[in-house]
Coordinates of N, CA and C in Angstrom, one line a residue:
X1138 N -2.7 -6.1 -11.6 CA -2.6 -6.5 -10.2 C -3.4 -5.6 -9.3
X1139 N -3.2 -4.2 -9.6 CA -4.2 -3.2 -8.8 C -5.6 -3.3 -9.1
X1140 N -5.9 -3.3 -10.2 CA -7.1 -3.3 -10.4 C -7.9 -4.8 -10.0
X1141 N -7.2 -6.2 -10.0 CA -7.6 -7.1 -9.5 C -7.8 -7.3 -8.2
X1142 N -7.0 -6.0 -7.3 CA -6.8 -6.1 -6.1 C -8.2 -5.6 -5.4
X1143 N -8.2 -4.4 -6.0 CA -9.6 -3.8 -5.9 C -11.0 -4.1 -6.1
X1144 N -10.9 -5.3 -7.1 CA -12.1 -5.8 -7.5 C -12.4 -6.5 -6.3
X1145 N -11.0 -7.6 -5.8 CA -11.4 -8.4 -4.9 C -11.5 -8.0 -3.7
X1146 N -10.6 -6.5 -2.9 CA -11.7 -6.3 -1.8 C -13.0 -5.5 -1.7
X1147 N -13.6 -5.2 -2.7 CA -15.0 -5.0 -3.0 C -15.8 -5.9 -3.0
X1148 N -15.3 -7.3 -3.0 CA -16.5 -8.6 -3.2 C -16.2 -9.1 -1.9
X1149 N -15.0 -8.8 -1.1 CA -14.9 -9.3 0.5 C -15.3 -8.3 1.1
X1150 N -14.9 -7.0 1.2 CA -15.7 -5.9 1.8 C -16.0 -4.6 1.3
X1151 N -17.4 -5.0 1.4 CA -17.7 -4.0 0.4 C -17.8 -2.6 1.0
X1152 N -18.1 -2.4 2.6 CA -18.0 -1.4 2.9 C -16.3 -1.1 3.3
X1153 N -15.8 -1.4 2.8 CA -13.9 -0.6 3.3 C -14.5 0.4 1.8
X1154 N -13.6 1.4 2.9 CA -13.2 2.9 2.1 C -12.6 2.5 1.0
X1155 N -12.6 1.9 -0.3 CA -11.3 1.9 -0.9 C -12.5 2.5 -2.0
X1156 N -11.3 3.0 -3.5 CA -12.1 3.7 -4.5 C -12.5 2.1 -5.5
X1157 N -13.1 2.2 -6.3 CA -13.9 1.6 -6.7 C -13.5 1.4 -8.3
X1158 N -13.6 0.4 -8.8 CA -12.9 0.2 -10.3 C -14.2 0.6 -11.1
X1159 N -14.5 1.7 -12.0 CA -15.2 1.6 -13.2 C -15.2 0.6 -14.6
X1160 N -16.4 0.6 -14.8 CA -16.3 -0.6 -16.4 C -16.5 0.2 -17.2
X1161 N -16.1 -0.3 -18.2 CA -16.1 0.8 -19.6 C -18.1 0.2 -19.9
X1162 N -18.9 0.6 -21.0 CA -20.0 0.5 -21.6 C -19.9 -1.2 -21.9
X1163 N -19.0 -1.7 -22.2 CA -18.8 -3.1 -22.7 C -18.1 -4.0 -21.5
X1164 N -18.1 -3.3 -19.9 CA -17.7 -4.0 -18.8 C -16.1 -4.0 -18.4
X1165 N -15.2 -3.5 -19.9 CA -14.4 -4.0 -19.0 C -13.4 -3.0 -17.9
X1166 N -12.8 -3.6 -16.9 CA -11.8 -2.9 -16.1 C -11.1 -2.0 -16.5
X1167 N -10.1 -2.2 -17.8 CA -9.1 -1.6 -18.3 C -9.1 -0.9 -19.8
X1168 N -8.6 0.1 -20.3 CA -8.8 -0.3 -21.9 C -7.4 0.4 -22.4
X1169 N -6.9 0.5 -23.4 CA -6.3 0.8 -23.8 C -6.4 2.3 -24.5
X1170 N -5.5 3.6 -24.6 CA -5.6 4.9 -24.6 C -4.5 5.3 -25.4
X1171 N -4.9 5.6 -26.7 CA -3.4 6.3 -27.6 C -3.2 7.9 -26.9
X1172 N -2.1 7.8 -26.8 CA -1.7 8.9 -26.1 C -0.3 9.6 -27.3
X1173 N -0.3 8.9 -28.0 CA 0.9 9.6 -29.0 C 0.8 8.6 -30.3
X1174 N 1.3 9.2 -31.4 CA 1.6 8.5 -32.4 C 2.2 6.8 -31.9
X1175 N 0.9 5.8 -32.4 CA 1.8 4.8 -31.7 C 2.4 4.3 -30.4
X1176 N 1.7 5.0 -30.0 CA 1.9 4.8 -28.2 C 0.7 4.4 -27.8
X1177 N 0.4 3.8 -26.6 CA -0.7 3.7 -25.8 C -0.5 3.5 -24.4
X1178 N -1.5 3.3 -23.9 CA -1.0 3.2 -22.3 C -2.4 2.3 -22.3
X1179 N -2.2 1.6 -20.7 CA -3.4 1.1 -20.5 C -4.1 1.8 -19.2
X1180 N -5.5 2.3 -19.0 CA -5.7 3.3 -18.0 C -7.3 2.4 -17.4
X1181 N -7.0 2.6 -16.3 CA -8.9 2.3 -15.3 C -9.2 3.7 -14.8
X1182 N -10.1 3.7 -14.5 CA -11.1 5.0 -13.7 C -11.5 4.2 -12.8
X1183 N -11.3 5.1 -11.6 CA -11.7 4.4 -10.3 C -12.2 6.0 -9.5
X1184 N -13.4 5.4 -9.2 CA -14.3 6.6 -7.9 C -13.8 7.5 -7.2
X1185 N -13.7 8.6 -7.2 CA -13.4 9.6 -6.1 C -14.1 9.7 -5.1
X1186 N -12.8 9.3 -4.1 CA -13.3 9.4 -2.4 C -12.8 10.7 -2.1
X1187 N -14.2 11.7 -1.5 CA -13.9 12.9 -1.1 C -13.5 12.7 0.5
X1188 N -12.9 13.8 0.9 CA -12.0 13.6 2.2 C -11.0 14.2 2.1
X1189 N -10.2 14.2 3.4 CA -8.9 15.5 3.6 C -8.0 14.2 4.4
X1190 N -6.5 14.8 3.7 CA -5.7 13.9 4.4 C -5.2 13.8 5.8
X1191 N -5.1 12.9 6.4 CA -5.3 12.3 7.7 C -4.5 13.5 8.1
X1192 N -3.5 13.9 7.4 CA -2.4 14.6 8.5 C -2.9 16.2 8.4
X1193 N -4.2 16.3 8.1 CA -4.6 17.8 8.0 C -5.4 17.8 8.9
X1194 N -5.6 16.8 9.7 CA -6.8 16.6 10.9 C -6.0 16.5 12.5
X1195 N -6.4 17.0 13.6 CA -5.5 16.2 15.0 C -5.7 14.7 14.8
X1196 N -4.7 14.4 15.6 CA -4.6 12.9 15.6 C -5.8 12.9 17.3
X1197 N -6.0 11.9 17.0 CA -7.1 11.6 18.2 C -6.9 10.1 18.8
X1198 N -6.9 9.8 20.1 CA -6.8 7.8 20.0 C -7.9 7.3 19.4
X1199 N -9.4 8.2 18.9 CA -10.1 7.2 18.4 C -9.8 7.4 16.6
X1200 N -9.2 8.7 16.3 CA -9.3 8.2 14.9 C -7.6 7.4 14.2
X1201 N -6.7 7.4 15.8 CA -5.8 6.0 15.4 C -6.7 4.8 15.6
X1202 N -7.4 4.5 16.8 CA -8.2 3.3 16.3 C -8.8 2.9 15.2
X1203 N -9.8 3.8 14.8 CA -10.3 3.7 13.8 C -9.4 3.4 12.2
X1204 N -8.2 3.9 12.1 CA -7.3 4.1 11.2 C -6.7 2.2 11.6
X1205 N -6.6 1.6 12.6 CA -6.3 0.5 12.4 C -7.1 -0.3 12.3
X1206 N -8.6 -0.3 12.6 CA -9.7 -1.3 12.6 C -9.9 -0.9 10.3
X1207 N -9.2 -0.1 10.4 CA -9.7 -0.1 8.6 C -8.5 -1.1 8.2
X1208 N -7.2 -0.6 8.4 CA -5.8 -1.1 7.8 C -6.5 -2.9 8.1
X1209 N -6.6 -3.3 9.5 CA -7.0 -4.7 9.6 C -8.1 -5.3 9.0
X1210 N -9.3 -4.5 8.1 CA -10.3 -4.6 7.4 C -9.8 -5.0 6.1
X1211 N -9.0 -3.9 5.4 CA -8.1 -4.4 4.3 C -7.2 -5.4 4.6
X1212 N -6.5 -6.0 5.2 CA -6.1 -7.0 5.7 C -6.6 -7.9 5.1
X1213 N -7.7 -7.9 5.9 CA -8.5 -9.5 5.9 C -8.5 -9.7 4.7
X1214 N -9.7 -8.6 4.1 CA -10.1 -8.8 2.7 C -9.3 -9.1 1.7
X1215 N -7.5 -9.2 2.0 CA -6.4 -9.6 1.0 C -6.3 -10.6 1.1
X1216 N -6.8 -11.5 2.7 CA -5.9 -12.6 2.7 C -6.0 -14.1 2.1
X1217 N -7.2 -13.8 0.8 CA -7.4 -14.6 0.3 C -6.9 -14.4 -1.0
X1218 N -6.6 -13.4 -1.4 CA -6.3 -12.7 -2.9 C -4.9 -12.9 -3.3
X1219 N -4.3 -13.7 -4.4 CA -3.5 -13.9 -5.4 C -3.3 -13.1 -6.4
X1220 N -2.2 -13.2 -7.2 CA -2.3 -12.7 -8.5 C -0.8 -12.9 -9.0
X1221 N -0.4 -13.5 -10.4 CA 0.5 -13.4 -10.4 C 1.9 -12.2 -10.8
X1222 N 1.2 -11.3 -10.8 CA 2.3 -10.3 -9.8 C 2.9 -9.6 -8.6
X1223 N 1.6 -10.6 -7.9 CA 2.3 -10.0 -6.7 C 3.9 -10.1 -6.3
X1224 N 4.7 -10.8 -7.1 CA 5.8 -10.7 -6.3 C 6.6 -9.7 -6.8
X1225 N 6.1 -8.5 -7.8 CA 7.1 -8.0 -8.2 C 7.9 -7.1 -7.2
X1226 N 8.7 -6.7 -7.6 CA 9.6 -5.8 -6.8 C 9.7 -4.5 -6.4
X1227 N 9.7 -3.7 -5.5 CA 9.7 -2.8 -5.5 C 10.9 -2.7 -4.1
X1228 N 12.1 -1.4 -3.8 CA 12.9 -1.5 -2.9 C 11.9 -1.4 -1.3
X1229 N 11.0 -0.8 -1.6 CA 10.7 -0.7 0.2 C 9.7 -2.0 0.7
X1230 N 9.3 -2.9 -0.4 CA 9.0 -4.3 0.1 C 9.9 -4.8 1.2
X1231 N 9.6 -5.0 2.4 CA 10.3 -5.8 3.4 C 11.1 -6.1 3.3
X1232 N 10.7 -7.5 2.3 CA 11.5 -8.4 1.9 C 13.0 -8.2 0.7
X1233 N 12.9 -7.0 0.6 CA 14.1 -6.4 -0.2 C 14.9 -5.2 0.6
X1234 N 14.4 -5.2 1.9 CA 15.2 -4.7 3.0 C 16.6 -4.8 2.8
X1235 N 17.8 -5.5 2.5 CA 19.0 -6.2 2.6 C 19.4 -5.2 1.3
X1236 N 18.8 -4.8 0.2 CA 18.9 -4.1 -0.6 C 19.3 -2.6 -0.5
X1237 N 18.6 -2.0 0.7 CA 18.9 -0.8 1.4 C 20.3 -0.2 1.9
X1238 N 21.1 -1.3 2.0 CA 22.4 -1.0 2.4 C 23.0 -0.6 1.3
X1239 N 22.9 -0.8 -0.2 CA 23.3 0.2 -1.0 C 23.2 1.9 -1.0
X1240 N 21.9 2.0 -0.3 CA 21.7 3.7 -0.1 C 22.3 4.1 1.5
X1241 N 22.9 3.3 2.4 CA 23.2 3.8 3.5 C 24.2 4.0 3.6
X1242 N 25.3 4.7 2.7 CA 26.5 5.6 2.3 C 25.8 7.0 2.1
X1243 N 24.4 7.1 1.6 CA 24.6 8.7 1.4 C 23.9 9.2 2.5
X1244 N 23.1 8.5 3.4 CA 22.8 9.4 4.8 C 23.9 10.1 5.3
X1245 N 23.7 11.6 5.1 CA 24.5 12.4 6.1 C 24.7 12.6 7.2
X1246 N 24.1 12.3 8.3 CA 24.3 12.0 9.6 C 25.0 11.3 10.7
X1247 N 26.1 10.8 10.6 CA 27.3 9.8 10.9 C 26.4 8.5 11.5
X1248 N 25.4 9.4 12.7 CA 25.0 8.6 13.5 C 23.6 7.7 13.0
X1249 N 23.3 8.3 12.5 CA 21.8 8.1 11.7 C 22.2 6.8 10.8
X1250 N 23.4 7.0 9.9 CA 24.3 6.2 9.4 C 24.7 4.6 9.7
X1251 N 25.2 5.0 11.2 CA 25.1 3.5 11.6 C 24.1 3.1 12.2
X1252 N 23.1 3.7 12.6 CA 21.7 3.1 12.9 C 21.0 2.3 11.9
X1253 N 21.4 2.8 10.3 CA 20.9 2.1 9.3 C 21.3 1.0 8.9
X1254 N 22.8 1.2 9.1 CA 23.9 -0.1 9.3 C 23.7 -0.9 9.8
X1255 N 23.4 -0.9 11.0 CA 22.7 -2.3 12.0 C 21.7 -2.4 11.5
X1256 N 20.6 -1.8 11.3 CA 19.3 -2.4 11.0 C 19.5 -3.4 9.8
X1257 N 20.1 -2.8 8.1 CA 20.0 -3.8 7.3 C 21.1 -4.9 8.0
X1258 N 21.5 -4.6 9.0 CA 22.6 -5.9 9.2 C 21.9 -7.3 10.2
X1259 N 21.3 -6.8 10.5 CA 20.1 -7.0 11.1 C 18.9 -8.1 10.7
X1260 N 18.6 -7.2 9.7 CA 17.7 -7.9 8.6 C 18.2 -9.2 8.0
X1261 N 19.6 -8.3 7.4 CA 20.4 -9.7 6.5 C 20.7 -11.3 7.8
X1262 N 21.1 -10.6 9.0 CA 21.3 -12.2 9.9 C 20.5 -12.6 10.2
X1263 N 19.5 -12.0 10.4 CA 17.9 -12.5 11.7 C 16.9 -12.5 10.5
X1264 N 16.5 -11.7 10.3 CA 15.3 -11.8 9.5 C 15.2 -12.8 8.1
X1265 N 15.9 -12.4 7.0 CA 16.1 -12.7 6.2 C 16.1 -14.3 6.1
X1266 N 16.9 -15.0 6.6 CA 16.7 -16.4 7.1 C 15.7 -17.3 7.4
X1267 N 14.9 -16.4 7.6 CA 13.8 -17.2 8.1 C 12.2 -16.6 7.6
X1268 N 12.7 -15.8 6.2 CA 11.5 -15.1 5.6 C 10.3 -16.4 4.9
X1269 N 11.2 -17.0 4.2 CA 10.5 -18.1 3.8 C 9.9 -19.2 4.7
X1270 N 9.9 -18.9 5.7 CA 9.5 -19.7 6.6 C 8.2 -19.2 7.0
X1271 N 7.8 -17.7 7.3 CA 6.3 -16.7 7.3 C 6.0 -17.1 6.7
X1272 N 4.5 -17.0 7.1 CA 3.1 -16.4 6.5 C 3.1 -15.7 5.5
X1273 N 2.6 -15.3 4.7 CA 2.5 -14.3 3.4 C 1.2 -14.4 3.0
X1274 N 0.9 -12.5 2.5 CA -0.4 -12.4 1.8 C -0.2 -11.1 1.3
X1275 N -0.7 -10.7 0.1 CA -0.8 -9.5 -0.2 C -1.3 -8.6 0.5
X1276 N -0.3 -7.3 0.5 CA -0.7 -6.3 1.7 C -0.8 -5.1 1.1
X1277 N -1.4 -3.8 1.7 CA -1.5 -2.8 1.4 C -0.1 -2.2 1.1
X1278 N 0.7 -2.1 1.8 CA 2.2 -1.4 1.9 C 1.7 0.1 1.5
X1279 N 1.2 0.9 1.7 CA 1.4 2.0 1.6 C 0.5 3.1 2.6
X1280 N 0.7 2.5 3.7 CA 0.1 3.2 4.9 C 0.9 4.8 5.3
X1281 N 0.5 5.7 4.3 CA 1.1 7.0 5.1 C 0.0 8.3 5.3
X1282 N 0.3 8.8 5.5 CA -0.8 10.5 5.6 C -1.6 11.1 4.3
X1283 N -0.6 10.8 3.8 CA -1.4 11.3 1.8 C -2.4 10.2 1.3
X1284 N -2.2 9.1 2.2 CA -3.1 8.0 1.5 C -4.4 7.7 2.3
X1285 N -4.4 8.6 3.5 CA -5.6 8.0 4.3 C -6.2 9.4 4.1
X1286 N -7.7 9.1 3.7 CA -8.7 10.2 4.1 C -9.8 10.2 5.1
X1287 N -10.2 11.5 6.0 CA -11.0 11.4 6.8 C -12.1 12.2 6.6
X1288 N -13.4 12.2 7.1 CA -14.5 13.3 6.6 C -14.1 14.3 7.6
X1289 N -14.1 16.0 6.5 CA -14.0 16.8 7.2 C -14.7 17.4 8.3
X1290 N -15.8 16.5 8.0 CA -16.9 17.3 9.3 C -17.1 16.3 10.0
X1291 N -16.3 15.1 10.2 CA -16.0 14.3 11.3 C -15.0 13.4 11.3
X1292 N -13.9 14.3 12.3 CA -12.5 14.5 11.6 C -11.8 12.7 12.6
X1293 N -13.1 12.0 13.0 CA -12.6 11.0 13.5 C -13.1 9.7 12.6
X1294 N -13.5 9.7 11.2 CA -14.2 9.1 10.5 C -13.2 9.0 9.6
X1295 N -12.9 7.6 9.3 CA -12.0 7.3 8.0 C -12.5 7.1 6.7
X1296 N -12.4 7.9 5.6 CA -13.2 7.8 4.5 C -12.5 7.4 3.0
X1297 N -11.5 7.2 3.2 CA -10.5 6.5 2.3 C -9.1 6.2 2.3
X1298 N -8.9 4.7 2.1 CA -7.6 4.5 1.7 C -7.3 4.4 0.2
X1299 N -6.4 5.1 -0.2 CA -6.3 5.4 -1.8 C -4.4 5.3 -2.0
X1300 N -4.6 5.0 -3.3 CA -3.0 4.4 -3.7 C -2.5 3.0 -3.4
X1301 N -2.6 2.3 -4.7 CA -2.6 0.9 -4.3 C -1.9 0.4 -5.4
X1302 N -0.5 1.4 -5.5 CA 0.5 1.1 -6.4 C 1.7 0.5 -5.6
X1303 N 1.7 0.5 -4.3 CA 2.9 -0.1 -3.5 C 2.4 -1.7 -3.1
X1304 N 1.5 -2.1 -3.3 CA 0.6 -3.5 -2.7 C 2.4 -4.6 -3.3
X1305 N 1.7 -5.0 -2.2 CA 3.0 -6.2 -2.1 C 2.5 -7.8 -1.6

């Protein structure tokens, strides 16, 4: 799913920051890797994008613009992209929001507590109902500080988005 993910925003945009899928000598994406008696894994090599994470840099209004004219760049280039796994599961997909209220007993904060309480309660009457009814496309989902890089010697330039294990 990742690596098809990646193939296909490289043939919709080739300039977005993202790292880049290597082919083995015989082309392909993926190969198989014994790692133990009988074990194997399956492993890709993908490009290193040099850069420093977003949150080691000041925040600036142009390199939040910038940081959204990329996220909307990736966007697009998903919104034609399938696969069939995208629906797997993961708990902080949106759409398994209603799921969360299992972990809102261990917030320690009483208040914080019921804040979370409404929100999945929230989700479960309003949202949820009418999920099937949206739009849908595979999305990045992992928009945080560890994932966005910027060039250090132009700390308003976005020079990668990386980790594209949470795509949804």
């Amino acid at each position: 799913f990742q690596t098809r993910a990646l193939l296909h925003i490289a043939s919709r945009a080739p300039d977005c920051p993202v790292p880049r899928v290597c082919t083995t000598t015989r082309g392909a994406t993926e190969t198989a890797v014994e790692i133990g008696r009988d074990q194997h894994c399956t492993v890709r090599l993908l490009t290193y994008l040099p850069g420093v994470p977003i949150d080691d840099v000041p925040s600036t209004p142009q390199l939040r613009r910038n940081l959204g004219l990329h996220l909307a760049r990736l966007g697009r280039a998903l919104r034609d992209f399938s696969h069939p796994a995208a629906d797997h599961e993961i708990p902080w997909d949106m759409k398994n929001a209603a799921c969360l209220s299992e972990l809102v007993p261990n917030i320690q904060d009483a208040e914080q507590r019921l804040v979370a309480a409404r929100y999945v309660e929230y989700f479960r009457e309003r949202v949820q109902p009418v999920f099937a009814d949206l739009r849908r496309q595979v999305i990045y989902n992992d928009l945080n500080p560890s994932n966005v890089l910027v060039d250090p010697d132009d700390q308003e330039r976005i020079v990668g988005l990386i980790d594209y294990g949470d795509l949804v």
